[in-house]
Amino acid sequence: MAGLFENQALRPLADRLRPAALEQVVGQDHLIGETSPLGRMVRARRLTSMILWGTPGCGKTTIARLLADVTDMHFEQLSAIFSGVADLRKVFDRARERRAMGQGTLLFIDEIHRFNRAQQDSFLPHMEDGTIVLVGATTENPSFELNAALLSRCQVLTLNRLSDEGMEELLKRAESEMGYPLPLQDDARAAVVAMADGDGRYLLNMAEELFTLPPGEDLPADGLEQVLQKRAPVYDKAQEGHYNLMSALHKSLRGSDCDAALYWFGRMLSAGEDPHYIARRLLRFAVEDIGLADPNAMTQALQAWQTFERLGTPEGELALAQAVIYLGTAPKSNAAYKAYKQSVAAAKTMGSLSPPKHILNAPTRLMKDLGYGDGYAYDHDAPDGFSGQDYFPEEMPRQQFYQPVDRGFERELKKRQEYWARLRANRNR
C-alpha cells in the first residue's frame, strides 16, 4: 500500500522535467555533441572515469544518470557529505558481484571534493581493475580539491553555467509540462532568470512556486520579492570563487577598465567578501601596477581603506568604490615592481660584495688607514649637487634596475634619470 501512495505522490517539477536523453540536456552541447568527449564515449559504449566540474544546477547528476542508461550500466549514487568508508566498501562489493554477472557499475559521487585523501585513494584499485567507472561531481576546482592520483585516472569535464537562453528553455519546458504559462510580466520573467543565477534546478523550484499563485494579473518584477527569495550568489570566500573574482577585479584595474572593475567590486561585496581584504588588495595594486606613474594612487588607496575603517559598512564602501575608480583610470607602470625584483635577484646572485671604500665611514684610525672614505665626493659641494661617483661594489658593473615608462609622473622621473646619466658620463670621462 505504501508503494501505491508513493507513486501517487507529486514529484517536484525539477524531477519531472529531468531529461530522458543526453540530447535534452540544456547548455552543455560542448560535452554531449556527437564529436564531444561524452558523445564519443556514448557511441563507443565505453565510459572512462571522469570528474564533472560545474556550478550548482547545471546538470551534473542528470548527465551521470543518462550515461549509465545509455551504456546499460548499473547506477549507484553516493553523496560525499553523508557517506564514509563503510558505505564505499558496500558499493564496491555490490559492483564486484555485478561485474561477475557481466554488468558494469557507474558510481556517481556527488560533492566528491568533500572526501578526504584516504577516501579518495580508496577508489583507485577498483577503478583500475574495472570494478567501477567513477563519475564524480564537484563545484570546486578539481586541481585544488582532488588528489593527483585520482585526477590522473579521470578525465575532467567542465560544465557551463546555464546561460539566459538555456534558462528560458527550461521555463518553456515547465510551462509545457504544466499546460499554462507562468503568471509573469516580461520584466518579472527576466528577473526570475537573473535571480536563479545560472542554476537550472533553483529556477525550476521558483517556477513551481510561481505556478501555485492564484489566477489573475501577471506579476510585475517589483512584486517578486513578496513571493520568491533571491538565491545567494555562488561564492566561497575560502575557495576558488574568492580568488577568481579578486583576479577579475585586479586585471580589470590593470586594463584601465574601471567600469568592469566596479562590477567585480560590487560582485565581491554582494557575495559577502570582507571589505578589508578588498582594501588591502587595492593598496597592493596601487604599489604593483601603478607605482610611480601616479604616486598619489597609493595615497588614495590607503586613505580609502582608512575611511572605510572609520565609517564601516555600508557608508565606507563608497570610499573603496572611489579608490577603484581612481586606480582604474590612473596611468599604469610596473617599473618599480620590476626594479625591486631585479635588484633582489642581483643581490642574491652577486653574493656578499663590499661597498666601495670611498662611501664607507671611517670612525677609527685603522679604518682611515685602510682607505675608508678616501676620495668621497660630497654631492652638495658640486655646482649642480651631483658628484657622479659610482656607488655600486667595485667588482660589480653598473646596473639599471629602474626603467620608468613614458606615462604619467614617470615621464618626469625618466627625464631626471637621463639628466643624471649625462652628468655621470661627463664626470667620468
CSV table of C-alpha atoms in Angstrom, one decimal:
chain,number,residue,atom,x,y,z
A,1,MET,CA,0.0,0.0,0.0
A,2,ALA,CA,2.9,2.4,0.8
A,3,GLY,CA,4.3,1.9,-2.6
A,4,LEU,CA,0.9,2.8,-4.2
A,5,PHE,CA,0.8,6.1,-2.2
A,6,GLU,CA,4.4,6.8,-3.1
A,7,ASN,CA,3.6,6.5,-6.8
A,8,GLN,CA,0.7,8.9,-6.4
A,9,ALA,CA,2.8,11.5,-4.6
A,10,LEU,CA,3.5,14.6,-6.5
A,11,ARG,CA,7.1,14.7,-7.9
A,12,PRO,CA,8.8,18.0,-7.8
A,13,LEU,CA,8.8,19.9,-11.1
A,14,ALA,CA,12.6,19.7,-11.5
A,15,ASP,CA,12.4,15.9,-11.2
A,16,ARG,CA,9.5,15.6,-13.7
A,17,LEU,CA,11.5,17.7,-16.2
A,18,ARG,CA,14.7,15.8,-15.8
A,19,PRO,CA,16.0,14.9,-19.3
A,20,ALA,CA,15.4,11.4,-20.5
A,21,ALA,CA,18.2,11.6,-23.1
A,22,LEU,CA,21.5,13.3,-23.3
A,23,GLU,CA,20.4,15.5,-26.2
A,24,GLN,CA,17.7,17.0,-24.0
A,25,VAL,CA,20.3,18.4,-21.5
A,26,VAL,CA,20.4,22.2,-21.8
A,27,GLY,CA,23.5,24.3,-22.1
A,28,GLN,CA,26.2,21.5,-22.4
A,29,ASP,CA,26.5,20.9,-26.1
A,30,HIS,CA,30.3,21.1,-25.9
A,31,LEU,CA,30.2,17.9,-23.9
A,32,ILE,CA,27.3,15.9,-25.3
A,33,GLY,CA,27.5,16.6,-29.1
A,34,GLU,CA,28.5,13.8,-31.4
A,35,THR,CA,32.1,14.9,-31.7
A,36,SER,CA,32.4,15.9,-28.0
A,37,PRO,CA,34.1,13.8,-25.3
A,38,LEU,CA,30.9,12.3,-23.9
A,39,GLY,CA,29.4,11.9,-27.4
A,40,ARG,CA,32.4,9.8,-28.5
A,41,MET,CA,32.2,7.7,-25.3
A,42,VAL,CA,28.5,7.0,-25.8
A,43,ARG,CA,29.0,6.0,-29.4
A,44,ALA,CA,31.7,3.6,-28.4
A,45,ARG,CA,29.6,2.5,-25.4
A,46,ARG,CA,32.8,2.7,-23.3
A,47,LEU,CA,33.0,5.1,-20.5
A,48,THR,CA,36.1,6.2,-18.7
A,49,SER,CA,36.1,7.6,-15.2
A,50,MET,CA,35.5,11.3,-15.1
A,51,ILE,CA,35.1,14.4,-12.9
A,52,LEU,CA,32.2,16.7,-13.8
A,53,TRP,CA,33.1,20.2,-12.6
A,54,GLY,CA,30.5,22.9,-12.7
A,55,THR,CA,28.2,25.3,-10.8
A,56,PRO,CA,25.1,24.0,-8.9
A,57,GLY,CA,22.1,23.1,-11.1
A,58,CYS,CA,24.0,22.8,-14.4
A,59,GLY,CA,23.2,19.1,-14.9
A,60,LYS,CA,26.0,17.1,-13.4
A,61,THR,CA,23.7,14.5,-11.7
A,62,THR,CA,21.5,14.2,-14.8
A,63,ILE,CA,24.3,13.6,-17.1
A,64,ALA,CA,25.7,10.9,-14.9
A,65,ARG,CA,22.3,9.1,-14.8
A,66,LEU,CA,21.9,9.3,-18.5
A,67,LEU,CA,25.4,7.9,-19.1
A,68,ALA,CA,24.6,4.9,-17.1
A,69,ASP,CA,21.3,4.4,-19.0
A,70,VAL,CA,22.8,4.6,-22.5
A,71,THR,CA,25.7,2.2,-21.6
A,72,ASP,CA,23.5,-0.3,-19.7
A,73,MET,CA,25.5,0.2,-16.5
A,74,HIS,CA,24.0,0.0,-13.0
A,75,PHE,CA,23.8,3.4,-11.5
A,76,GLU,CA,25.0,3.8,-7.9
A,77,GLN,CA,24.9,7.2,-6.2
A,78,LEU,CA,26.5,8.4,-3.0
A,79,SER,CA,27.0,11.8,-1.5
A,80,ALA,CA,30.4,12.5,-0.1
A,81,ILE,CA,28.8,14.6,2.6
A,82,PHE,CA,26.8,11.7,4.1
A,83,SER,CA,29.0,8.7,3.2
A,84,GLY,CA,32.1,7.1,4.6
A,85,VAL,CA,34.5,4.2,4.0
A,86,ALA,CA,31.9,1.7,5.2
A,87,ASP,CA,29.4,2.8,2.6
A,88,LEU,CA,32.1,2.7,-0.1
A,89,ARG,CA,33.0,-0.9,0.8
A,90,LYS,CA,29.4,-2.0,0.4
A,91,VAL,CA,29.2,-0.3,-3.0
A,92,PHE,CA,32.5,-1.9,-4.2
A,93,ASP,CA,31.2,-5.4,-3.0
A,94,ARG,CA,28.0,-5.0,-5.0
A,95,ALA,CA,29.8,-3.7,-8.0
A,96,ARG,CA,32.2,-6.7,-7.9
A,97,GLU,CA,29.2,-9.1,-7.8
A,98,ARG,CA,27.6,-7.3,-10.8
A,99,ARG,CA,30.9,-7.5,-12.7
A,100,ALA,CA,31.0,-11.2,-12.2
A,101,MET,CA,27.5,-11.3,-13.8
A,102,GLY,CA,28.6,-9.2,-16.8
A,103,GLN,CA,27.2,-5.8,-15.8
A,104,GLY,CA,29.3,-2.7,-15.1
A,105,THR,CA,28.7,-0.1,-12.3
A,106,LEU,CA,28.7,3.6,-12.7
A,107,LEU,CA,29.4,5.0,-9.3
A,108,PHE,CA,28.3,8.7,-9.0
A,109,ILE,CA,29.8,10.6,-6.1
A,110,ASP,CA,28.2,14.0,-5.5
A,111,GLU,CA,30.4,16.6,-3.9
A,112,ILE,CA,33.4,14.3,-4.3
A,113,HIS,CA,35.7,17.1,-3.1
A,114,ARG,CA,34.3,16.5,0.4
A,115,PHE,CA,36.1,13.1,0.6
A,116,ASN,CA,39.4,13.2,2.4
A,117,ARG,CA,42.6,11.9,0.9
A,118,ALA,CA,42.2,8.3,2.2
A,119,GLN,CA,38.6,8.1,0.9
A,120,GLN,CA,39.7,9.4,-2.5
A,121,ASP,CA,42.5,6.8,-2.6
A,122,SER,CA,40.1,4.0,-1.9
A,123,PHE,CA,38.6,4.4,-5.4
A,124,LEU,CA,41.9,3.8,-7.2
A,125,PRO,CA,42.2,-0.1,-7.2
A,126,HIS,CA,38.5,-0.5,-8.1
A,127,MET,CA,38.8,2.0,-11.0
A,128,GLU,CA,42.0,0.3,-12.3
A,129,ASP,CA,40.6,-3.3,-12.3
A,130,GLY,CA,37.3,-2.1,-13.9
A,131,THR,CA,35.0,-2.8,-11.0
A,132,ILE,CA,33.6,0.7,-11.2
A,133,VAL,CA,33.5,3.6,-13.6
A,134,LEU,CA,33.7,6.7,-11.3
A,135,VAL,CA,31.8,9.8,-12.1
A,136,GLY,CA,32.5,12.5,-9.5
A,137,ALA,CA,30.7,15.8,-9.4
A,138,THR,CA,32.2,18.9,-7.8
A,139,THR,CA,31.6,22.6,-7.7
A,140,GLU,CA,35.2,23.2,-6.7
A,141,ASN,CA,38.3,23.3,-8.8
A,142,PRO,CA,39.5,19.7,-9.0
A,143,SER,CA,43.1,20.8,-9.2
A,144,PHE,CA,42.9,22.1,-5.7
A,145,GLU,CA,40.5,19.7,-4.1
A,146,LEU,CA,41.2,16.2,-5.5
A,147,ASN,CA,44.3,14.0,-5.1
A,148,ALA,CA,46.7,13.9,-8.1
A,149,ALA,CA,46.5,10.1,-8.1
A,150,LEU,CA,42.7,10.3,-8.6
A,151,LEU,CA,42.9,13.1,-11.2
A,152,SER,CA,45.4,11.1,-13.2
A,153,ARG,CA,42.8,8.4,-13.7
A,154,CYS,CA,39.9,10.6,-14.6
A,155,GLN,CA,39.0,13.0,-17.4
A,156,VAL,CA,38.0,16.4,-16.1
A,157,LEU,CA,34.9,17.8,-17.9
A,158,THR,CA,33.9,21.3,-17.3
A,159,LEU,CA,30.1,22.1,-17.4
A,160,ASN,CA,29.0,25.6,-18.4
A,161,ARG,CA,26.9,27.8,-16.1
A,162,LEU,CA,23.5,27.9,-17.8
A,163,SER,CA,23.0,30.9,-20.0
A,164,ASP,CA,19.9,33.1,-20.0
A,165,GLU,CA,18.8,31.3,-23.2
A,166,GLY,CA,19.2,27.9,-21.5
A,167,MET,CA,17.2,29.1,-18.5
A,168,GLU,CA,14.5,30.4,-20.8
A,169,GLU,CA,14.3,27.0,-22.5
A,170,LEU,CA,13.8,25.4,-19.0
A,171,LEU,CA,10.9,27.8,-18.3
A,172,LYS,CA,9.3,26.9,-21.6
A,173,ARG,CA,9.5,23.2,-20.7
A,174,ALA,CA,8.0,23.9,-17.4
A,175,GLU,CA,5.1,25.8,-19.0
A,176,SER,CA,4.6,22.9,-21.4
A,177,GLU,CA,4.5,20.4,-18.5
A,178,MET,CA,2.0,22.5,-16.5
A,179,GLY,CA,-0.1,23.3,-19.5
A,180,TYR,CA,-0.3,27.1,-18.9
A,181,PRO,CA,2.2,30.0,-18.9
A,182,LEU,CA,3.8,31.4,-15.8
A,183,PRO,CA,1.9,34.4,-14.4
A,184,LEU,CA,4.7,36.8,-15.0
A,185,GLN,CA,5.2,40.1,-16.9
A,186,ASP,CA,8.2,40.2,-19.2
A,187,ASP,CA,10.3,42.2,-16.7
A,188,ALA,CA,9.4,39.7,-13.9
A,189,ARG,CA,10.3,36.7,-16.2
A,190,ALA,CA,13.8,38.2,-16.8
A,191,ALA,CA,14.2,38.9,-13.1
A,192,VAL,CA,13.4,35.3,-12.2
A,193,VAL,CA,16.1,34.1,-14.6
A,194,ALA,CA,18.6,36.6,-13.1
A,195,MET,CA,17.6,35.5,-9.6
A,196,ALA,CA,18.4,31.9,-10.4
A,197,ASP,CA,22.0,32.9,-11.3
A,198,GLY,CA,22.6,30.1,-13.8
A,199,ASP,CA,21.2,27.3,-11.5
A,200,GLY,CA,18.6,25.4,-13.5
A,201,ARG,CA,17.3,23.4,-10.5
A,202,TYR,CA,16.8,26.6,-8.5
A,203,LEU,CA,15.0,28.2,-11.5
A,204,LEU,CA,12.5,25.3,-11.7
A,205,ASN,CA,11.9,25.3,-8.0
A,206,MET,CA,11.0,29.0,-8.2
A,207,ALA,CA,8.8,28.3,-11.3
A,208,GLU,CA,7.0,25.6,-9.3
A,209,GLU,CA,6.2,28.1,-6.6
A,210,LEU,CA,5.0,30.7,-9.1
A,211,PHE,CA,2.6,28.1,-10.6
A,212,THR,CA,0.8,28.0,-7.3
A,213,LEU,CA,-0.2,31.6,-7.5
A,214,PRO,CA,-4.0,32.2,-7.9
A,215,PRO,CA,-5.1,33.2,-11.4
A,216,GLY,CA,-5.2,36.9,-12.1
A,217,GLU,CA,-3.0,39.6,-13.4
A,218,ASP,CA,0.6,38.7,-14.3
A,219,LEU,CA,3.1,39.6,-11.6
A,220,PRO,CA,5.5,42.5,-12.2
A,221,ALA,CA,9.2,42.4,-11.3
A,222,ASP,CA,8.7,44.6,-8.2
A,223,GLY,CA,6.2,42.0,-6.8
A,224,LEU,CA,8.6,39.1,-6.9
A,225,GLU,CA,10.2,39.8,-3.5
A,226,GLN,CA,6.8,39.1,-1.9
A,227,VAL,CA,6.7,35.6,-3.5
A,228,LEU,CA,10.3,34.4,-4.0
A,229,GLN,CA,13.5,34.5,-2.1
A,230,LYS,CA,16.6,35.6,-4.0
A,231,ARG,CA,19.2,32.9,-4.5
A,232,ALA,CA,22.5,33.7,-2.7
A,233,PRO,CA,25.4,34.2,-5.1
A,234,VAL,CA,27.7,31.2,-5.6
A,235,TYR,CA,30.8,32.3,-3.7
A,236,ASP,CA,33.0,30.7,-1.2
A,237,LYS,CA,35.4,33.1,0.5
A,238,ALA,CA,37.9,30.4,1.1
A,239,GLN,CA,37.8,28.7,-2.3
A,240,GLU,CA,38.2,29.4,-5.9
A,241,GLY,CA,35.3,31.8,-6.4
A,242,HIS,CA,37.1,34.2,-4.0
A,243,TYR,CA,40.3,34.2,-5.9
A,244,ASN,CA,38.6,34.3,-9.3
A,245,LEU,CA,36.7,37.5,-8.6
A,246,MET,CA,39.7,39.1,-7.0
A,247,SER,CA,41.7,38.2,-10.1
A,248,ALA,CA,38.9,39.7,-12.3
A,249,LEU,CA,39.0,42.9,-10.2
A,250,HIS,CA,42.8,43.2,-10.3
A,251,LYS,CA,43.1,42.5,-14.1
A,252,SER,CA,40.2,44.9,-14.9
A,253,LEU,CA,42.1,47.7,-13.0
A,254,ARG,CA,45.3,46.8,-14.7
A,255,GLY,CA,43.5,47.0,-18.0
A,256,SER,CA,42.2,50.5,-17.1
A,257,ASP,CA,38.6,49.4,-17.3
A,258,CYS,CA,37.2,51.0,-14.2
A,259,ASP,CA,33.6,50.1,-15.1
A,260,ALA,CA,34.4,46.4,-15.3
A,261,ALA,CA,36.4,46.8,-12.1
A,262,LEU,CA,33.4,48.4,-10.4
A,263,TYR,CA,31.3,45.4,-11.4
A,264,TRP,CA,33.6,42.9,-9.9
A,265,PHE,CA,34.0,45.0,-6.8
A,266,GLY,CA,30.2,45.0,-6.5
A,267,ARG,CA,30.0,41.3,-7.1
A,268,MET,CA,32.5,40.7,-4.3
A,269,LEU,CA,30.7,42.9,-1.8
A,270,SER,CA,27.3,41.4,-2.6
A,271,ALA,CA,28.7,38.0,-2.1
A,272,GLY,CA,29.8,38.9,1.4
A,273,GLU,CA,33.5,39.4,0.8
A,274,ASP,CA,35.4,41.2,3.7
A,275,PRO,CA,35.9,44.8,2.5
A,276,HIS,CA,39.2,44.9,4.4
A,277,TYR,CA,40.5,42.2,2.1
A,278,ILE,CA,39.4,44.2,-0.9
A,279,ALA,CA,41.0,47.4,0.5
A,280,ARG,CA,44.3,45.5,1.1
A,281,ARG,CA,44.4,44.3,-2.5
A,282,LEU,CA,43.6,47.7,-3.8
A,283,LEU,CA,46.6,49.1,-1.9
A,284,ARG,CA,48.8,46.3,-3.3
A,285,PHE,CA,47.6,47.1,-6.8
A,286,ALA,CA,48.5,50.8,-6.4
A,287,VAL,CA,52.0,49.8,-5.5
A,288,GLU,CA,52.5,47.0,-8.0
A,289,ASP,CA,50.7,48.2,-11.1
A,290,ILE,CA,50.7,52.0,-10.9
A,291,GLY,CA,53.7,52.7,-8.8
A,292,LEU,CA,55.4,56.0,-9.6
A,293,ALA,CA,53.4,56.6,-12.7
A,294,ASP,CA,51.0,58.2,-10.2
A,295,PRO,CA,52.4,58.4,-6.7
A,296,ASN,CA,49.1,59.6,-5.4
A,297,ALA,CA,47.4,56.2,-6.2
A,298,MET,CA,48.9,54.7,-3.1
A,299,THR,CA,47.7,57.6,-1.0
A,300,GLN,CA,44.2,57.3,-2.5
A,301,ALA,CA,44.1,53.5,-1.8
A,302,LEU,CA,45.4,53.9,1.8
A,303,GLN,CA,43.0,56.8,2.5
A,304,ALA,CA,40.1,54.8,1.2
A,305,TRP,CA,41.0,51.9,3.5
A,306,GLN,CA,41.3,54.2,6.5
A,307,THR,CA,38.0,55.9,5.6
A,308,PHE,CA,36.3,52.5,5.4
A,309,GLU,CA,37.7,51.6,8.8
A,310,ARG,CA,36.2,54.8,10.3
A,311,LEU,CA,32.8,54.7,8.5
A,312,GLY,CA,32.2,51.0,8.3
A,313,THR,CA,29.6,49.3,6.2
A,314,PRO,CA,27.8,50.5,4.1
A,315,GLU,CA,28.9,54.1,4.1
A,316,GLY,CA,32.6,53.3,3.9
A,317,GLU,CA,32.2,51.1,0.8
A,318,LEU,CA,31.8,54.3,-1.2
A,319,ALA,CA,35.4,55.2,-0.4
A,320,LEU,CA,36.6,51.9,-1.7
A,321,ALA,CA,34.5,52.4,-4.8
A,322,GLN,CA,36.1,55.8,-5.3
A,323,ALA,CA,39.6,54.1,-5.0
A,324,VAL,CA,38.6,51.6,-7.6
A,325,ILE,CA,37.7,54.4,-10.0
A,326,TYR,CA,40.9,56.3,-9.3
A,327,LEU,CA,43.1,53.2,-9.7
A,328,GLY,CA,41.3,52.1,-12.8
A,329,THR,CA,41.8,55.5,-14.5
A,330,ALA,CA,45.4,56.1,-13.3
A,331,PRO,CA,48.4,55.6,-15.7
A,332,LYS,CA,49.9,52.2,-15.2
A,333,SER,CA,53.5,51.2,-14.6
A,334,ASN,CA,55.2,48.1,-13.0
A,335,ALA,CA,58.7,49.6,-13.4
A,336,ALA,CA,59.2,50.0,-9.7
A,337,TYR,CA,57.9,46.4,-9.1
A,338,LYS,CA,60.3,45.1,-11.8
A,339,ALA,CA,63.2,47.1,-10.4
A,340,TYR,CA,62.6,45.7,-6.9
A,341,LYS,CA,62.5,42.1,-8.2
A,342,GLN,CA,65.6,42.5,-10.3
A,343,SER,CA,67.6,44.2,-7.6
A,344,VAL,CA,66.8,41.4,-5.1
A,345,ALA,CA,67.8,38.8,-7.8
A,346,ALA,CA,71.1,40.6,-8.4
A,347,ALA,CA,71.8,40.8,-4.7
A,348,LYS,CA,71.3,37.1,-4.4
A,349,THR,CA,73.5,36.4,-7.4
A,350,MET,CA,76.4,38.6,-6.6
A,351,GLY,CA,76.9,37.4,-3.1
A,352,SER,CA,78.4,39.5,-0.2
A,353,LEU,CA,80.2,42.2,-2.1
A,354,SER,CA,81.5,45.1,0.0
A,355,PRO,CA,80.5,48.7,-0.7
A,356,PRO,CA,83.3,50.7,-2.4
A,357,LYS,CA,85.6,52.2,0.3
A,358,HIS,CA,85.0,55.8,-0.7
A,359,ILE,CA,81.4,55.6,0.6
A,360,LEU,CA,82.3,53.9,3.9
A,361,ASN,CA,82.6,55.9,7.1
A,362,ALA,CA,85.9,55.9,9.0
A,363,PRO,CA,85.2,56.4,12.7
A,364,THR,CA,88.6,54.8,13.7
A,365,ARG,CA,92.2,55.4,12.8
A,366,LEU,CA,92.5,51.8,11.5
A,367,MET,CA,89.7,52.3,9.1
A,368,LYS,CA,91.2,55.6,7.9
A,369,ASP,CA,94.5,53.8,7.3
A,370,LEU,CA,92.6,51.1,5.3
A,371,GLY,CA,91.3,53.8,3.0
A,372,TYR,CA,87.7,54.0,4.2
A,373,GLY,CA,86.2,57.3,3.0
A,374,ASP,CA,89.2,58.2,0.7
A,375,GLY,CA,88.0,60.0,-2.3
A,376,TYR,CA,84.4,60.5,-1.3
A,377,ALA,CA,82.9,63.5,-3.1
A,378,TYR,CA,80.2,65.3,-1.1
A,379,ASP,CA,77.4,65.9,-3.6
A,380,HIS,CA,76.3,69.2,-2.2
A,381,ASP,CA,79.7,70.6,-2.9
A,382,ALA,CA,79.3,70.1,-6.6
A,383,PRO,CA,77.9,73.0,-8.6
A,384,ASP,CA,74.9,71.1,-9.7
A,385,GLY,CA,74.6,69.0,-6.5
A,386,PHE,CA,75.7,65.8,-8.2
A,387,SER,CA,79.1,64.2,-7.9
A,388,GLY,CA,78.6,61.4,-10.5
A,389,GLN,CA,80.5,58.9,-8.4
A,390,ASP,CA,79.8,55.2,-8.7
A,391,TYR,CA,78.2,53.6,-5.6
A,392,PHE,CA,78.0,50.0,-6.8
A,393,PRO,CA,80.5,47.5,-5.4
A,394,GLU,CA,83.8,47.7,-7.3
A,395,GLU,CA,83.5,44.2,-8.5
A,396,MET,CA,80.0,44.8,-10.0
A,397,PRO,CA,79.3,46.6,-13.2
A,398,ARG,CA,76.7,49.3,-13.1
A,399,GLN,CA,73.1,48.1,-13.4
A,400,GLN,CA,69.9,49.9,-14.3
A,401,PHE,CA,67.1,48.2,-12.4
A,402,TYR,CA,64.6,51.0,-12.6
A,403,GLN,CA,63.4,51.8,-16.1
A,404,PRO,CA,60.5,54.2,-15.9
A,405,VAL,CA,57.8,54.2,-18.6
A,406,ASP,CA,56.8,57.2,-20.6
A,407,ARG,CA,53.5,57.5,-18.8
A,408,GLY,CA,52.2,59.7,-16.0
A,409,PHE,CA,54.6,61.0,-13.5
A,410,GLU,CA,57.2,58.5,-14.5
A,411,ARG,CA,57.8,60.7,-17.6
A,412,GLU,CA,59.4,63.2,-15.2
A,413,LEU,CA,61.4,60.6,-13.4
A,414,LYS,CA,62.7,59.3,-16.8
A,415,LYS,CA,63.9,62.9,-17.6
A,416,ARG,CA,65.7,63.0,-14.2
A,417,GLN,CA,67.4,59.7,-14.8
A,418,GLU,CA,68.5,60.7,-18.2
A,419,TYR,CA,69.8,64.0,-16.9
A,420,TRP,CA,71.9,62.3,-14.1
A,421,ALA,CA,73.2,59.7,-16.6
A,422,ARG,CA,74.5,62.5,-18.8
A,423,LEU,CA,76.2,64.3,-15.9
A,424,ARG,CA,77.7,60.9,-14.7
A,425,ALA,CA,79.1,60.2,-18.2
A,426,ASN,CA,80.6,63.7,-18.3
A,427,ARG,CA,82.2,63.4,-14.8
A,428,ASN,CA,83.8,60.1,-15.6
A,429,ARG,CA,85.3,60.9,-19.0
